[in-house]
XYZ file of C-alpha atoms in Angstrom:
297
model
C -27.299 10.556 -20.279
C -27.240 6.919 -19.741
C -25.259 5.314 -16.770
C -24.564 1.984 -15.455
C -23.936 0.813 -12.147
C -23.066 -2.620 -11.103
C -24.689 -3.862 -7.174
C -25.789 -6.207 -5.147
C -27.549 -6.299 -1.831
C -24.250 -5.390 -0.056
C -23.430 -2.421 -1.972
C -27.224 -0.874 -2.346
C -25.918 2.358 -0.113
C -23.257 3.438 -1.837
C -24.949 3.057 -5.349
C -27.906 5.210 -4.075
C -25.513 8.086 -2.477
C -24.128 7.547 -5.951
C -27.342 7.668 -8.099
C -27.500 10.872 -5.748
C -24.349 11.977 -6.614
C -24.902 12.322 -10.547
C -28.845 13.348 -10.215
C -27.933 16.370 -7.976
C -25.175 17.794 -10.838
C -27.177 17.114 -13.445
C -30.574 18.571 -13.076
C -29.931 19.962 -17.218
C -29.796 16.858 -18.453
C -31.949 14.001 -18.762
C -30.161 10.992 -16.461
C -31.460 6.900 -17.087
C -29.460 5.408 -14.115
C -28.833 1.236 -15.561
C -28.631 -1.416 -12.346
C -26.614 -4.204 -13.432
C -27.692 -7.220 -10.613
C -28.294 -10.559 -10.242
C -30.733 -10.123 -8.221
C -31.761 -7.196 -5.529
C -34.475 -7.601 -2.240
C -37.430 -5.049 -3.230
C -37.255 -3.115 -0.776
C -33.764 -1.965 -2.191
C -35.648 -1.449 -5.598
C -38.083 0.555 -3.395
C -35.259 2.897 -2.767
C -33.795 3.625 -6.043
C -37.921 4.351 -7.161
C -38.283 7.055 -4.599
C -34.767 8.638 -5.549
C -35.917 8.842 -9.273
C -39.543 9.822 -8.131
C -37.637 13.002 -5.800
C -35.252 13.631 -9.391
C -37.607 13.612 -12.211
C -35.483 11.033 -13.710
C -34.864 7.362 -15.055
C -34.187 3.860 -12.616
C -34.115 0.454 -14.447
C -32.775 -2.819 -12.676
C -30.957 -4.628 -15.460
C -31.113 -8.303 -14.265
C -27.772 -10.055 -14.912
C -28.009 -13.802 -16.430
C -26.774 -16.015 -14.039
C -24.796 -18.285 -16.253
C -22.582 -15.179 -17.138
C -21.055 -16.069 -13.724
C -20.094 -19.883 -14.828
C -16.596 -21.086 -14.624
C -15.119 -16.846 -13.390
C -13.098 -17.129 -10.749
C -14.082 -16.233 -7.368
C -11.587 -13.717 -5.352
C -12.446 -12.312 -1.863
C -12.028 -8.983 -2.507
C -14.000 -8.931 -5.521
C -17.780 -9.709 -5.384
C -19.641 -11.496 -9.067
C -20.658 -7.758 -9.513
C -17.483 -6.680 -10.874
C -18.298 -8.934 -13.938
C -21.522 -7.220 -14.966
C -20.518 -5.180 -17.435
C -19.134 -7.845 -19.452
C -22.845 -7.678 -20.522
C -23.273 -4.269 -20.767
C -23.916 -4.303 -24.687
C -26.170 -6.590 -24.346
C -28.150 -5.757 -21.514
C -28.428 -2.111 -22.350
C -29.998 -0.090 -25.799
C -29.027 3.008 -27.449
C -25.419 3.856 -28.719
C -23.291 4.812 -25.821
C -23.693 4.742 -21.506
C -21.084 5.244 -18.859
C -19.988 2.769 -16.709
C -19.124 4.130 -12.933
C -17.942 1.449 -10.295
C -19.891 1.892 -6.994
C -17.392 3.112 -4.419
C -17.650 6.571 -6.608
C -19.356 10.463 -6.866
C -19.729 12.469 -9.506
C -19.094 16.310 -8.302
C -20.098 18.047 -11.810
C -21.430 18.013 -14.510
C -20.789 15.499 -16.692
C -22.617 16.285 -20.462
C -18.778 17.425 -21.783
C -17.642 14.003 -20.705
C -20.711 12.923 -22.409
C -19.790 14.247 -25.654
C -17.181 13.275 -25.812
C -16.257 11.296 -29.581
C -15.803 7.689 -29.778
C -16.194 6.929 -33.671
C -13.409 4.270 -34.102
C -12.949 3.958 -30.238
C -13.894 0.804 -27.988
C -15.042 3.520 -25.160
C -13.105 6.376 -23.156
C -10.759 5.875 -20.363
C -8.576 6.972 -17.922
C -5.135 6.053 -16.944
C -4.749 3.810 -14.036
C -3.182 5.360 -10.973
C -0.808 2.005 -11.069
C -0.853 2.630 -14.313
C 3.262 2.424 -14.578
C 3.863 -0.442 -12.273
C 5.571 -2.435 -14.910
C 4.613 -5.878 -12.813
C 0.656 -5.177 -13.870
C 1.518 -5.099 -17.145
C 4.137 -8.166 -17.267
C 1.201 -10.309 -15.761
C -0.646 -10.628 -18.884
C 2.425 -8.729 -21.196
C -0.254 -5.906 -22.196
C 1.792 -3.229 -24.248
C -0.435 -0.147 -23.835
C -1.520 2.206 -21.195
C -3.024 0.179 -18.374
C -6.298 2.124 -17.929
C -8.105 1.445 -14.687
C -12.043 -0.372 -15.369
C -14.135 2.066 -12.751
C -15.102 4.563 -15.323
C -15.838 3.790 -19.345
C -16.930 5.706 -21.221
C -19.017 2.982 -23.799
C -18.925 2.713 -27.362
C -21.656 0.451 -27.244
C -21.827 -0.069 -30.445
C -18.382 -1.245 -31.140
C -19.058 -3.833 -28.148
C -21.817 -5.039 -29.742
C -20.043 -5.685 -32.985
C -17.198 -7.028 -31.945
C -18.203 -8.709 -28.964
C -16.030 -7.462 -26.706
C -18.119 -8.676 -23.875
C -17.631 -12.085 -24.647
C -13.488 -11.436 -25.457
C -13.285 -10.652 -21.423
C -14.959 -13.071 -20.271
C -13.186 -15.591 -21.966
C -10.268 -14.237 -21.634
C -10.463 -14.262 -17.809
C -11.599 -17.508 -17.971
C -8.326 -18.995 -19.084
C -5.680 -16.769 -17.930
C -7.668 -16.124 -13.811
C -3.925 -16.845 -12.779
C -2.406 -13.597 -13.797
C -5.050 -11.523 -13.148
C -4.434 -9.680 -10.463
C -6.833 -6.939 -11.309
C -9.657 -9.950 -12.523
C -12.340 -7.763 -14.481
C -9.890 -4.901 -15.125
C -6.956 -6.980 -16.345
C -9.014 -8.520 -18.963
C -10.663 -5.033 -19.866
C -7.083 -3.907 -20.694
C -6.064 -7.279 -22.903
C -8.616 -7.300 -24.876
C -8.993 -3.263 -25.553
C -4.983 -2.515 -26.015
C -5.314 0.233 -28.570
C -8.688 0.445 -29.173
C -9.483 3.106 -25.955
C -9.709 7.391 -25.756
C -7.982 8.063 -22.778
C -9.167 10.683 -21.202
C -8.588 13.973 -18.531
C -7.853 12.673 -15.101
C -10.602 14.465 -12.944
C -13.559 12.191 -14.874
C -11.853 9.315 -12.679
C -9.264 11.013 -9.565
C -8.115 8.161 -7.865
C -7.722 7.547 -4.508
C -3.807 7.340 -4.744
C -3.061 10.595 -6.210
C -4.827 12.545 -3.383
C -0.648 11.260 -1.492
C 2.861 12.696 -2.019
C 3.806 12.682 -5.641
C 6.911 10.614 -4.486
C 4.484 7.820 -3.917
C 2.958 7.099 -6.444
C 3.048 4.631 -9.714
C 3.109 6.773 -12.747
C 5.496 8.250 -14.457
C 6.443 12.398 -13.843
C 5.881 13.363 -16.965
C 2.066 12.907 -15.923
C 1.992 14.165 -12.639
C 1.443 18.123 -13.400
C -1.813 16.943 -15.744
C -2.913 14.974 -11.681
C -2.078 17.424 -9.756
C -3.900 19.853 -12.229
C -7.411 17.632 -11.866
C -6.489 16.786 -8.312
C -7.375 20.546 -7.600
C -11.518 20.182 -8.915
C -11.331 16.419 -10.366
C -15.169 15.768 -11.604
C -15.497 12.136 -10.320
C -14.059 10.840 -7.646
C -13.096 6.897 -7.095
C -12.840 6.121 -3.077
C -10.549 2.470 -4.671
C -8.522 1.253 -1.845
C -9.981 -0.882 0.386
C -10.959 1.713 3.347
C -14.134 3.292 1.956
C -15.352 6.220 3.202
C -18.091 4.791 4.946
C -15.896 3.435 6.795
C -14.439 5.047 10.097
C -11.284 4.382 9.276
C -10.815 5.878 6.229
C -9.084 9.354 5.889
C -9.800 10.295 2.826
C -9.378 14.054 2.070
C -12.682 13.801 0.085
C -14.893 11.525 3.077
C -17.023 14.012 4.028
C -18.481 14.657 -0.010
C -19.320 11.360 0.257
C -21.016 11.251 3.452
C -22.755 14.785 2.494
C -24.560 12.214 -0.674
C -25.685 9.431 1.180
C -26.955 11.444 4.460
C -29.092 13.819 1.648
C -32.244 11.223 2.109
C -33.122 8.739 5.488
C -34.319 6.046 2.898
C -29.919 6.166 1.841
C -29.187 3.886 4.755
C -26.046 5.996 5.732
C -24.563 4.081 8.262
C -20.746 4.446 9.393
C -18.902 1.431 10.003
C -15.824 0.112 10.490
C -13.430 -1.512 8.685
C -11.536 -3.362 11.068
C -13.334 -5.304 13.541
C -13.089 -6.124 17.161
C -11.663 -9.486 17.000
C -8.615 -8.014 14.905
C -7.960 -5.064 16.769
C -7.780 -7.240 20.039
C -5.530 -9.517 18.178
C -3.055 -6.239 17.251
C -3.101 -5.340 20.553
C -2.084 -8.421 22.172
C 0.460 -8.593 19.478
C 1.952 -5.186 20.535
C 1.529 -5.873 24.379
C 4.014 -9.007 23.106
C 6.798 -6.895 21.044
C 6.447 -4.806 24.661
C 7.301 -7.650 26.514
C 9.840 -8.848 24.007
C 11.869 -5.834 23.937
C 11.985 -5.685 27.667
C 13.265 -8.936 28.626
C 15.903 -7.906 25.681
C 17.196 -4.658 27.868
């Protein structure tokens, strides 16, 4: 099985945890992980080499040409590493690859997912947790179901033959103002009607751990999502509060920490999402509201 992860030096720890979860849960398969990056420090490359050696598996660095980022919009919430998947068919040989975002863990053997036939499809995808949010559809006039681009089972031959990566990059360059989720919106626009929708368990997203009345997805899909929630194969921590932050309340946070702490060199340290300055300002505003309320009595 071939996997592709996109990262820079700031995302090394989460991707090491992800790679560990892949190897731990797919021990009977040959796994080859490709790291798509514009560059990593040598000390971080050594960490991935060490992990591959422990499991007798392969991890290969694939350098992404810097010209890929020319004219692509910078959006504060995202890094340019999000665009690396545009080049995936040019960087990786073979017929198929499973692309995974760095804020993911794998919980089970993925042989059944890997063996999914993709004849005639650009790839296999899972619907986004806000897949029926009409606002997202309308921004780019997407008429087909909206999928999450954090897990993509990619038919590399289809991508090469149809120049998919370049088409997505070109769309984003021309439509940056309407792409709220840049690489994901571009993927949905270019791959509309060209993807196979997979079971929700293969990209189980964070909103689906909330009560159903908070979901932005049609009620007809609830039973399938709830069934997948019992034992998802791939968990996607796709909100801002990642499981390596103290404030994260994700019900499967401990599973991420399990993989992130299996080996000391992974370097897991619990961080704080809200810095001290934010907490001070929040407290001062809270006190100000209390004072204002007392004057109003």
